[in-house]
C-alpha cells in the first residue's frame, strides 16, 4: 500500500486496521525495524549483564518461586531440571551445523530427500550450568527473551494473543502460561539469536521444557499450552535435523489435540444425538471469552499444519484423521485473525466437516468468515500437500489404474489449481504486511509443491511431466520474490518445497541431456541455482536446509 508518511500510522494502514505494522522511513525518524534491531542489541547487552552478576551492581537476589509451585510436584522439584548446580547432557543441537556434511558415507547412506534413520548422529550439547538460581528466569530476562521470539512466532507456526502472553509474565504463577510453553519460547529465542551468545543456553531451556511436559499433560487447564509447546519443540527439532524427535513431538501434539476435542470445536450441530454417546472425561472447560476460543481454534490449526506438512516431508502417515465418522471429522472452523477474535467476531462454523467442504468446492459457502485469513490459507495448502501425496502414493505400477482413481486425481488437480489462482499474485506481496508476506511465500510454495507431489509418480507420462515442470518453475519464481531480509522469517518447511522442485528440474535436466542434438539447459540450471541459493541462504538459520542443499548439489553435479 502507498504510505502517506503519517505518524504513528498512515491513513492507508489505519483504514486497513493494520496500524501496528505501519512502517515508513521518511528520513526524519527511525523505522520500526531499526528500533527493533536497537532493542534487540540492548536486550543482548542486558542479558550479558544478568549472566555475569559479579560484574554488575547491585547484585540481583533471586527467590525460588517453585517452593510452593502449583506446576511441579515434590518429585519433580527434586529432579535435576530445577537444581541450580545441575549440568545438562543432552543430544541437543547447540552447534549451528550439526550435520556431518563432510562425511560422505553418512550422506550416501541417508535418503536424499532429507530422511535420516538415527538421531544419534548429532553432537551432544556442551555441559551447561544453570545461569540463574531459580527455575524461571528473572522477569526482566523473561520479557527480553519473549520480545526476541515474538517477531518470529509465525515462522514457528504459533498464533496467539500477544498482549495476554506478555501480561501473563506478571501474573501469579498459577495464572501464568505453563512453563512447558514459556521454556519452549525461551528455547526458540536462544536459537534465533545464533550466532549470538544466547544460543549457548538452548540446552538449558530445552531441558526445562522437556522436564515440564509430564506436568503439563496431567493439567487439563494447560492442555492448549502443552499442544502449542509441543509444536514449537517439534519444529525446533525438525529444523535442526533431529527428525525422529521432531516427529515424536508433532505426534504428541496431534494426539492430545484430538483427545481434548480441538478438532471438533463447533461439533455438536454436526453430530446431533451422537454427542450424548461420547464420554466427557476429556472435555475442556468452556472458553472464558472469544480470545480464548480463538486461541484454541488457532492451536488446532497449528497442529494440523505441522502434522499434514511434515508427515509428507518425513514420508509417514498423518496422525490427525479426517473421515466422515462423527468422532474423527474435522469440524473446527477455519482460523481467523486474532483481531477478529478480539472484537468477538468468532466464526464457530456450521459444525459440518471443514476440510471436506473445501475439497468439494463449498469453502466459499460454509466458511465465509474465517476461510480466507492467511492462517486459513496456510491450513488449506497443508491439506492439499498431504492429500496430493496420499492420493498419488495410492497408485502402483503393478496395478491397473481404476476409473475412480483417475476421477479423484483430476478433481484434486482442479482443486489445487482453483486454490492457487485464488492466492494474492506474487507481484503484490510487497504491498502486504510483512508477516502476511512471509506466510504467502510459503503458501504459494506449498500449493505448487502439492501439484508436484500429485504428478511426481507419473513423470514418464508427458502430460504429468509438463504439469510438474511448470509447478517446479513456479516454485522457483516464488523463491525469486524472497528478499534478503525475508529469509530470517521463513518457515523451515519451505525447504521441502524447494527440494520437490529441484527433483523435477534435475529429472528434466537429465532427460534433455539424452536428446540429440543436446537441448539448451541454461534456463533449468539457472532455476536450480536459484533454489540452491535459497537453500544455502536459509541454512544459516536452519541446519536442515544445509543438508538438503548438499544432497541437491550432489545430484546436480551428477548431471
Coordinates of C-alpha atoms in Angstrom, one line a residue:
X1 CA 0.0 0.0 0.0
X2 CA 1.2 3.5 -0.8
X3 CA 2.1 5.2 2.5
X4 CA 1.4 8.9 3.1
X5 CA 4.1 9.1 5.8
X6 CA 1.6 9.9 8.6
X7 CA 2.7 9.1 12.2
X8 CA 2.3 6.9 14.1
X9 CA 0.5 5.2 11.3
X10 CA -0.6 6.3 7.8
X11 CA -4.3 6.5 6.9
X12 CA -4.0 3.6 4.5
X13 CA -2.9 1.3 7.3
X14 CA -5.4 2.8 9.7
X15 CA -8.3 2.1 7.3
X16 CA -7.0 -1.4 6.8
X17 CA -6.8 -1.9 10.6
X18 CA -3.1 -2.6 10.3
X19 CA -1.7 0.4 12.1
X20 CA 0.5 -1.8 14.2
X21 CA 2.5 -2.8 11.2
X22 CA 2.8 0.6 9.5
X23 CA 6.5 1.3 8.8
X24 CA 7.8 4.1 6.6
X25 CA 11.3 5.5 6.5
X26 CA 10.8 9.2 5.9
X27 CA 14.4 10.0 6.9
X28 CA 13.2 12.0 9.9
X29 CA 13.0 9.2 12.4
X30 CA 13.7 5.5 12.9
X31 CA 11.6 2.8 11.3
X32 CA 10.0 0.0 13.4
X33 CA 12.7 -2.4 12.1
X34 CA 15.5 0.0 13.1
X35 CA 14.0 0.4 16.6
X36 CA 13.6 -3.4 16.9
X37 CA 17.2 -4.0 16.0
X38 CA 18.4 -1.5 18.5
X39 CA 16.1 -3.0 21.1
X40 CA 17.5 -6.5 20.5
X41 CA 21.0 -5.1 20.8
X42 CA 20.1 -3.6 24.2
X43 CA 18.4 -6.9 25.2
X44 CA 21.6 -8.9 24.4
X45 CA 23.7 -6.4 26.4
X46 CA 21.3 -6.7 29.4
X47 CA 21.3 -10.5 29.1
X48 CA 25.1 -10.5 29.3
X49 CA 24.9 -8.4 32.5
X50 CA 22.4 -10.8 34.0
X51 CA 24.6 -13.8 33.1
X52 CA 27.6 -12.1 34.8
X53 CA 26.3 -10.8 38.1
X54 CA 29.8 -10.5 39.5
X55 CA 30.5 -7.5 37.2
X56 CA 27.2 -5.7 37.8
X57 CA 25.9 -3.7 40.7
X58 CA 23.8 -4.0 42.6
X59 CA 23.6 -7.8 42.7
X60 CA 20.1 -9.4 42.0
X61 CA 18.7 -11.5 44.7
X62 CA 16.6 -14.3 43.4
X63 CA 14.0 -16.4 45.2
X64 CA 12.7 -19.9 44.4
X65 CA 9.1 -19.5 43.0
X66 CA 8.7 -23.3 42.9
X67 CA 8.9 -23.8 46.6
X68 CA 5.1 -24.0 46.5
X69 CA 4.6 -24.2 42.8
X70 CA 1.3 -25.5 41.5
X71 CA 3.0 -26.8 38.4
X72 CA 5.6 -29.2 39.9
X73 CA 5.1 -31.9 42.4
X74 CA 7.7 -32.7 45.1
X75 CA 9.1 -35.4 43.0
X76 CA 9.6 -33.2 40.0
X77 CA 11.0 -30.3 42.1
X78 CA 13.7 -32.6 43.3
X79 CA 14.8 -33.6 39.9
X80 CA 17.8 -32.3 38.1
X81 CA 15.9 -29.8 35.9
X82 CA 15.5 -27.3 38.7
X83 CA 18.7 -27.8 40.6
X84 CA 20.9 -24.7 40.4
X85 CA 24.1 -26.7 40.2
X86 CA 23.0 -29.2 37.7
X87 CA 24.7 -29.6 34.4
X88 CA 22.9 -30.8 31.3
X89 CA 23.9 -33.5 29.0
X90 CA 21.6 -33.8 26.0
X91 CA 21.9 -34.6 22.4
X92 CA 20.6 -31.1 21.6
X93 CA 21.8 -29.2 18.7
X94 CA 23.8 -26.4 20.1
X95 CA 26.1 -26.4 17.1
X96 CA 24.9 -24.3 14.2
X97 CA 25.9 -27.2 11.9
X98 CA 25.0 -30.5 13.5
X99 CA 25.2 -32.4 10.2
X100 CA 28.4 -34.3 9.3
X101 CA 28.4 -32.6 6.0
X102 CA 31.9 -33.7 5.2
X103 CA 31.1 -37.3 6.0
X104 CA 30.4 -38.8 2.5
X105 CA 29.4 -42.2 3.9
X106 CA 26.7 -40.7 6.1
X107 CA 25.4 -38.6 3.2
X108 CA 25.2 -41.5 0.9
X109 CA 23.5 -43.8 3.4
X110 CA 20.7 -41.3 4.1
X111 CA 17.6 -40.8 1.9
X112 CA 18.4 -37.9 -0.5
X113 CA 15.1 -36.2 0.3
X114 CA 16.2 -35.4 3.8
X115 CA 15.4 -38.6 5.7
X116 CA 17.6 -39.8 8.5
X117 CA 17.3 -43.1 10.3
X118 CA 19.1 -42.1 13.5
X119 CA 19.1 -39.2 15.9
X120 CA 22.4 -40.3 17.4
X121 CA 24.5 -38.8 14.6
X122 CA 24.4 -35.3 16.1
X123 CA 26.8 -34.0 18.7
X124 CA 25.8 -33.5 22.3
X125 CA 25.4 -30.1 23.7
X126 CA 28.3 -28.9 25.9
X127 CA 27.9 -29.2 29.6
X128 CA 26.0 -26.0 30.6
X129 CA 25.4 -25.0 34.2
X130 CA 22.4 -23.1 35.4
X131 CA 23.0 -19.4 34.9
X132 CA 20.2 -18.5 37.3
X133 CA 19.4 -19.5 40.8
X134 CA 15.7 -20.4 40.1
X135 CA 13.8 -22.5 37.7
X136 CA 12.2 -19.5 36.0
X137 CA 14.4 -16.7 34.6
X138 CA 14.0 -13.3 36.2
X139 CA 11.1 -11.3 34.9
X140 CA 13.3 -8.8 33.0
X141 CA 15.1 -11.6 31.3
X142 CA 11.9 -13.5 30.5
X143 CA 10.5 -10.4 28.9
X144 CA 13.7 -9.9 26.9
X145 CA 13.6 -13.5 25.6
X146 CA 9.9 -13.1 24.8
X147 CA 10.5 -9.9 22.8
X148 CA 13.2 -11.7 20.8
X149 CA 10.8 -14.5 19.9
X150 CA 7.6 -12.7 19.1
X151 CA 8.6 -11.3 15.7
X152 CA 9.3 -14.9 14.7
X153 CA 6.3 -16.6 16.1
X154 CA 4.6 -17.0 12.7
X155 CA 7.8 -18.7 11.5
X156 CA 7.3 -21.4 14.1
X157 CA 3.6 -21.6 13.4
X158 CA 2.5 -20.1 16.7
X159 CA -0.6 -17.9 16.7
X160 CA -1.9 -16.5 20.0
X161 CA -2.9 -13.2 21.7
X162 CA 0.4 -11.4 22.2
X163 CA -0.9 -9.0 24.7
X164 CA -2.1 -11.7 27.0
X165 CA 1.1 -13.6 26.7
X166 CA 3.1 -10.6 27.7
X167 CA 0.8 -9.9 30.6
X168 CA 0.9 -13.5 31.9
X169 CA 4.6 -13.0 32.9
X170 CA 3.5 -10.6 35.6
X171 CA 0.6 -12.7 36.9
X172 CA 0.7 -15.1 39.9
X173 CA 2.3 -18.3 39.0
X174 CA -1.0 -20.3 38.8
X175 CA -2.3 -17.8 36.2
X176 CA 0.8 -17.8 34.0
X177 CA 1.2 -19.8 30.9
X178 CA 2.6 -23.2 31.7
X179 CA 6.4 -23.5 31.9
X180 CA 6.4 -26.0 29.1
X181 CA 5.3 -23.3 26.7
X182 CA 7.3 -20.5 28.1
X183 CA 10.5 -22.6 28.1
X184 CA 9.8 -23.6 24.5
X185 CA 9.6 -19.9 23.7
X186 CA 12.8 -19.1 25.5
X187 CA 14.5 -22.0 23.7
X188 CA 13.4 -20.5 20.4
X189 CA 14.6 -17.1 21.5
X190 CA 18.1 -18.6 22.1
X191 CA 18.0 -20.5 18.8
X192 CA 17.0 -17.4 16.8
X193 CA 19.9 -15.4 18.4
X194 CA 22.5 -17.6 16.7
X195 CA 25.4 -16.9 16.4
X196 CA 25.0 -14.7 19.5
X197 CA 25.9 -15.8 23.0
X198 CA 22.3 -16.7 23.9
X199 CA 22.4 -19.9 21.8
X200 CA 24.7 -21.4 24.5
X201 CA 21.6 -21.7 26.6
X202 CA 19.5 -23.7 24.2
X203 CA 20.2 -26.9 26.0
X204 CA 19.1 -25.3 29.3
X205 CA 15.7 -24.2 28.1
X206 CA 15.3 -27.4 26.1
X207 CA 15.8 -29.5 29.2
X208 CA 13.4 -27.3 31.2
X209 CA 10.7 -27.6 28.5
X210 CA 11.0 -31.3 28.3
X211 CA 11.0 -31.6 32.1
X212 CA 7.7 -29.7 32.3
X213 CA 6.0 -31.9 29.7
X214 CA 4.6 -34.5 32.2
X215 CA 3.2 -31.9 34.5
X216 CA 1.5 -30.1 31.5
X217 CA -0.1 -33.4 30.3
X218 CA -1.6 -34.0 33.7
X219 CA -3.0 -30.5 33.9
X220 CA -6.2 -30.1 31.7
X221 CA -6.3 -26.4 32.2
X222 CA -2.9 -26.2 30.4
X223 CA -3.7 -28.5 27.6
X224 CA -3.5 -25.8 24.9
X225 CA -0.2 -24.6 26.4
X226 CA 1.2 -28.2 26.1
X227 CA -0.1 -28.5 22.5
X228 CA 1.5 -25.2 21.5
X229 CA 4.7 -26.0 23.2
X230 CA 4.9 -29.5 21.6
X231 CA 4.6 -27.9 18.2
X232 CA 7.4 -25.4 19.0
X233 CA 9.6 -28.3 20.2
X234 CA 8.8 -30.3 17.1
X235 CA 9.7 -27.5 14.6
X236 CA 12.9 -26.9 16.7
X237 CA 14.0 -30.5 16.3
X238 CA 13.0 -30.8 12.7
X239 CA 14.7 -27.6 11.6
X240 CA 17.9 -28.9 13.3
X241 CA 17.6 -32.2 11.5
X242 CA 16.6 -34.2 14.5
X243 CA 13.7 -35.8 12.7
X244 CA 12.8 -38.6 15.0
X245 CA 12.4 -36.3 18.0
X246 CA 10.6 -33.7 15.9
X247 CA 8.2 -36.3 14.6
X248 CA 7.6 -37.6 18.1
X249 CA 6.6 -34.2 19.5
X250 CA 4.4 -33.5 16.4
X251 CA 2.6 -36.8 17.0
X252 CA 2.2 -35.9 20.7
X253 CA 0.7 -32.6 20.0
X254 CA -1.7 -34.1 17.4
X255 CA -2.8 -36.9 19.7
X256 CA -3.6 -34.5 22.6
X257 CA -5.4 -32.1 20.3
X258 CA -7.7 -35.0 19.2
X259 CA -8.1 -36.2 22.8
X260 CA -9.3 -32.8 24.0
X261 CA -11.5 -32.3 21.0
X262 CA -9.8 -29.3 19.5
X263 CA -10.6 -30.8 16.0
X264 CA -14.3 -30.5 16.7
X265 CA -14.9 -27.1 18.1
X266 CA -18.5 -26.3 16.9
X267 CA -19.1 -30.1 16.5
X268 CA -22.4 -30.5 18.3
X269 CA -24.6 -29.3 15.4
X270 CA -23.0 -31.8 13.2
X271 CA -23.1 -34.9 15.3
X272 CA -26.6 -34.3 16.8
X273 CA -27.6 -37.1 19.0
X274 CA -24.2 -38.8 18.8
X275 CA -22.8 -36.1 21.1
X276 CA -24.5 -37.8 24.1
X277 CA -22.7 -41.1 23.4
X278 CA -19.3 -39.6 23.8
X279 CA -17.5 -39.6 27.2
X280 CA -17.0 -36.1 28.5
X281 CA -13.8 -37.0 30.5
X282 CA -11.6 -35.1 28.1
X283 CA -13.7 -32.1 27.5
X284 CA -12.1 -28.7 28.0
X285 CA -13.9 -26.2 30.1
X286 CA -15.9 -23.7 28.1
X287 CA -13.7 -20.8 26.8
X288 CA -13.9 -17.7 29.0
X289 CA -14.2 -15.4 26.1
X290 CA -13.8 -15.1 22.3
X291 CA -10.0 -14.6 22.6
X292 CA -9.5 -17.9 24.5
X293 CA -11.8 -19.6 22.0
X294 CA -9.8 -18.1 19.2
X295 CA -6.5 -19.4 20.7
X296 CA -8.0 -22.9 20.9
X297 CA -9.0 -22.8 17.2
X298 CA -5.6 -21.4 16.2
X299 CA -3.9 -24.1 18.3
X300 CA -5.7 -26.8 16.5
X301 CA -4.7 -25.5 13.0
X302 CA -1.2 -25.1 14.2
X303 CA -1.1 -28.8 15.0
X304 CA -2.9 -29.6 11.7
X305 CA -0.4 -27.7 9.6
X306 CA 2.5 -29.3 11.4
X307 CA 1.0 -32.8 11.1
X308 CA 0.0 -32.6 7.5
X309 CA 3.1 -30.9 6.0
X310 CA 5.8 -32.7 7.9
X311 CA 4.2 -36.1 7.5
X312 CA 4.8 -35.6 3.8
X313 CA 8.3 -34.4 4.3
X314 CA 9.1 -37.3 6.6
X315 CA 7.2 -39.8 4.5
X316 CA 4.9 -41.1 7.3
X317 CA 1.1 -41.2 7.7
X318 CA -0.5 -38.2 9.2
X319 CA -1.6 -38.5 12.8
X320 CA -4.8 -36.5 12.6
X321 CA -7.6 -38.4 10.8
X322 CA -10.3 -36.7 8.8
X323 CA -13.2 -39.0 7.9
X324 CA -17.0 -38.9 7.9
X325 CA -17.1 -40.7 11.3
X326 CA -18.6 -38.4 13.9
X327 CA -15.6 -38.7 16.2
X328 CA -12.9 -38.1 13.6
X329 CA -14.4 -35.5 11.2
X330 CA -12.6 -32.1 11.5
X331 CA -15.4 -29.6 12.2
X332 CA -13.3 -26.8 13.8
X333 CA -13.9 -23.6 11.8
X334 CA -11.1 -22.1 9.7
X335 CA -8.8 -19.8 11.8
X336 CA -9.3 -16.1 11.7
X337 CA -7.0 -13.2 12.6
X338 CA -6.6 -12.5 16.3
X339 CA -8.0 -9.1 15.7
X340 CA -11.3 -10.8 14.8
X341 CA -11.3 -12.8 18.0
X342 CA -10.6 -9.6 20.0
X343 CA -13.7 -7.9 18.6
X344 CA -15.8 -11.0 19.3
X345 CA -16.3 -11.9 15.7
X346 CA -15.8 -15.7 16.2
X347 CA -17.0 -17.9 13.4
X348 CA -17.9 -21.1 15.2
X349 CA -18.7 -22.7 11.9
X350 CA -21.8 -24.8 10.9
X351 CA -20.4 -27.9 12.6
X352 CA -20.0 -29.7 9.3
X353 CA -16.7 -31.2 8.1
X354 CA -14.4 -28.3 7.3
X355 CA -11.7 -29.9 5.1
X356 CA -14.3 -32.0 3.2
X357 CA -16.2 -28.8 2.4
X358 CA -13.1 -27.3 1.0
X359 CA -12.3 -30.3 -1.2
X360 CA -15.8 -30.4 -2.6
X361 CA -15.8 -26.7 -3.6
X362 CA -18.1 -25.5 -0.9
X363 CA -15.5 -23.5 1.1
X364 CA -16.9 -20.1 0.0
X365 CA -20.4 -21.1 1.3
X366 CA -19.5 -22.9 4.6
X367 CA -16.6 -20.8 5.7
X368 CA -17.4 -17.2 4.6
X369 CA -15.9 -15.5 7.6
X370 CA -12.8 -17.5 8.6
X371 CA -11.8 -19.2 5.4
X372 CA -9.7 -16.6 3.8
X373 CA -7.3 -15.4 6.5
X374 CA -3.6 -16.0 5.9
X375 CA -3.6 -18.7 8.5
X376 CA -6.6 -20.4 7.0
X377 CA -4.9 -20.3 3.6
X378 CA -1.9 -22.0 5.2
X379 CA -4.1 -24.8 6.6
X380 CA -5.7 -25.3 3.2
X381 CA -2.3 -25.5 1.5
X382 CA -1.2 -28.0 4.1
X383 CA -4.3 -30.1 3.4
X384 CA -3.6 -30.0 -0.3
X385 CA 0.0 -31.1 0.1
X386 CA -0.8 -34.1 2.3
X387 CA -3.9 -35.0 0.2
X388 CA -1.9 -34.9 -3.1
X389 CA 0.9 -37.0 -1.6
X390 CA -1.6 -39.6 -0.2
X391 CA -3.6 -39.8 -3.5
X392 CA -0.5 -40.2 -5.7
X393 CA 1.1 -42.7 -3.4
X394 CA -2.0 -44.9 -3.7
X395 CA -1.1 -45.7 -7.3
X396 CA 1.1 -48.6 -8.1
X397 CA 2.6 -49.5 -11.4
X398 CA 1.7 -53.1 -10.7
X399 CA -2.0 -52.2 -10.5
X400 CA -4.2 -51.1 -13.3
X401 CA -5.5 -47.5 -12.9
X402 CA -9.1 -47.6 -11.8
X403 CA -11.6 -45.1 -13.1
X404 CA -12.3 -43.8 -9.6
X405 CA -8.6 -43.1 -9.1
X406 CA -8.5 -41.2 -12.3
X407 CA -11.6 -39.2 -11.4
X408 CA -10.2 -38.4 -7.9
X409 CA -6.9 -37.4 -9.5
X410 CA -8.5 -34.9 -11.9
X411 CA -10.7 -33.5 -9.2
X412 CA -7.8 -33.0 -6.9
X413 CA -5.7 -31.4 -9.6
X414 CA -8.6 -29.0 -10.2
X415 CA -8.8 -28.2 -6.5
X416 CA -5.1 -27.3 -6.4
X417 CA -5.4 -25.1 -9.5
X418 CA -8.5 -23.4 -8.1
X419 CA -6.7 -22.7 -4.8
X420 CA -3.5 -21.5 -6.4
X421 CA -5.3 -19.0 -8.7
X422 CA -7.2 -17.6 -5.7
X423 CA -4.0 -16.5 -3.9
X424 CA -2.7 -13.0 -4.0
X425 CA -0.4 -12.6 -7.0
X426 CA 3.3 -12.6 -6.3
X427 CA 3.9 -9.1 -7.6
X428 CA 1.5 -7.8 -4.9
X429 CA 3.3 -9.4 -2.0
X430 CA 5.4 -6.4 -1.3
X431 CA 2.2 -4.4 -0.5
X432 CA 1.1 -6.8 2.3
X433 CA 2.0 -6.8 5.9
X434 CA 5.5 -8.4 6.5
X435 CA 4.1 -11.4 8.4
X436 CA 1.5 -11.9 5.6
X437 CA 4.2 -11.8 3.0
X438 CA 6.3 -14.5 4.8
X439 CA 3.2 -16.7 5.1
X440 CA 2.1 -16.2 1.5
X441 CA 5.6 -17.1 0.2
X442 CA 5.2 -20.4 2.0
X443 CA 1.5 -20.9 0.9
X444 CA 2.4 -20.3 -2.8
X445 CA 5.3 -22.8 -2.5
X446 CA 3.1 -25.4 -0.8
X447 CA 0.4 -25.1 -3.5
X448 CA 3.0 -25.7 -6.2
X449 CA 4.6 -28.5 -4.3
X450 CA 1.2 -30.1 -4.0
X451 CA 0.9 -30.2 -7.8
X452 CA 4.4 -31.7 -8.0
X453 CA 3.6 -34.4 -5.4
X454 CA 0.4 -35.2 -7.3
X455 CA 2.1 -35.8 -10.6
X456 CA 5.5 -36.9 -9.5
X457 CA 4.8 -40.7 -9.8
X458 CA 3.7 -40.2 -13.4
X459 CA 6.7 -38.3 -14.8
X460 CA 7.1 -40.9 -17.5
X461 CA 3.8 -39.5 -18.9
X462 CA 4.5 -36.3 -20.9
X463 CA 1.3 -34.5 -19.7
X464 CA 2.2 -35.1 -16.0
X465 CA 5.8 -34.2 -16.7
X466 CA 4.8 -30.9 -18.2
X467 CA 2.5 -30.1 -15.3
X468 CA 5.1 -31.0 -12.7
X469 CA 7.8 -29.0 -14.6
X470 CA 5.5 -25.9 -14.6
X471 CA 4.9 -26.3 -10.9
X472 CA 8.6 -26.6 -10.2
X473 CA 9.4 -23.5 -12.2
X474 CA 6.6 -21.7 -10.3
X475 CA 8.3 -22.6 -7.0
X476 CA 11.5 -21.1 -8.4
X477 CA 9.6 -17.9 -9.3
X478 CA 8.3 -17.7 -5.7
X479 CA 11.9 -18.0 -4.5
X480 CA 13.0 -15.1 -6.7
X481 CA 10.5 -12.9 -4.8
X482 CA 12.2 -13.5 -1.5
X483 CA 14.2 -10.5 -0.4
X484 CA 17.4 -10.9 1.7
X485 CA 15.6 -9.7 4.9
X486 CA 12.8 -12.3 4.4
X487 CA 15.0 -15.3 5.0
X488 CA 15.1 -14.5 8.7
X489 CA 11.4 -15.1 8.9
X490 CA 10.7 -18.0 6.6
X491 CA 9.2 -21.3 7.8
X492 CA 11.8 -24.1 7.5
X493 CA 9.2 -26.2 5.8
X494 CA 9.7 -24.2 2.6
X495 CA 12.9 -26.2 2.2
X496 CA 10.8 -29.3 1.4
X497 CA 9.1 -27.3 -1.4
X498 CA 12.4 -26.4 -2.8
X499 CA 13.6 -30.0 -2.8
X500 CA 10.4 -31.1 -4.5
X501 CA 11.0 -28.6 -7.3
X502 CA 14.7 -29.4 -7.6
X503 CA 13.9 -33.1 -8.0
X504 CA 11.7 -32.3 -11.0
X505 CA 14.1 -29.9 -12.6
X506 CA 17.0 -32.4 -12.2
X507 CA 14.9 -35.1 -13.8
X508 CA 14.1 -32.7 -16.7
X509 CA 17.8 -31.8 -17.0
X510 CA 18.8 -35.5 -17.2
X511 CA 16.2 -36.1 -19.9
X512 CA 17.3 -33.1 -22.0
X513 CA 20.9 -34.2 -22.0
X514 CA 19.9 -37.5 -23.6
X515 CA 18.4 -35.8 -26.7
X516 CA 20.2 -35.2 -29.9
X517 CA 21.1 -32.6 -30.7
X518 CA 21.6 -31.7 -27.0
X519 CA 19.0 -29.2 -25.8
X520 CA 19.8 -25.9 -24.2
X521 CA 19.8 -26.5 -20.4
X522 CA 20.9 -23.0 -19.3
X523 CA 17.5 -22.0 -18.0
X524 CA 17.0 -25.1 -15.9
X525 CA 20.5 -24.8 -14.4
X526 CA 19.7 -21.2 -13.6
X527 CA 16.5 -22.2 -11.8
X528 CA 18.3 -24.9 -9.9
X529 CA 20.9 -22.3 -8.9
X530 CA 18.1 -20.1 -7.6
X531 CA 16.8 -22.9 -5.4
X532 CA 20.3 -23.8 -4.2
X533 CA 21.0 -20.2 -3.3
X534 CA 17.8 -20.0 -1.3
X535 CA 18.6 -23.3 0.5
X536 CA 22.1 -22.1 1.4
X537 CA 20.8 -18.7 2.5
X538 CA 18.2 -20.2 4.8
X539 CA 20.7 -22.9 6.0
X540 CA 22.4 -20.2 8.1
X541 CA 19.4 -20.3 10.4
X542 CA 18.1 -23.9 9.9
X543 CA 20.8 -26.6 9.6
X544 CA 18.2 -28.9 7.9
X545 CA 18.5 -26.8 4.8
X546 CA 22.2 -27.2 4.7
X547 CA 21.8 -31.0 4.4
X548 CA 19.1 -30.7 1.8
X549 CA 21.2 -28.3 -0.3
X550 CA 24.2 -30.7 -0.2
X551 CA 22.1 -33.6 -1.5
X552 CA 20.6 -31.4 -4.3
X553 CA 24.0 -30.2 -5.2
X554 CA 25.4 -33.7 -5.5
X555 CA 22.5 -34.8 -7.7
X556 CA 23.1 -31.7 -9.9
X557 CA 26.8 -32.4 -10.1
X558 CA 26.0 -35.9 -11.3
X559 CA 24.1 -34.4 -14.2

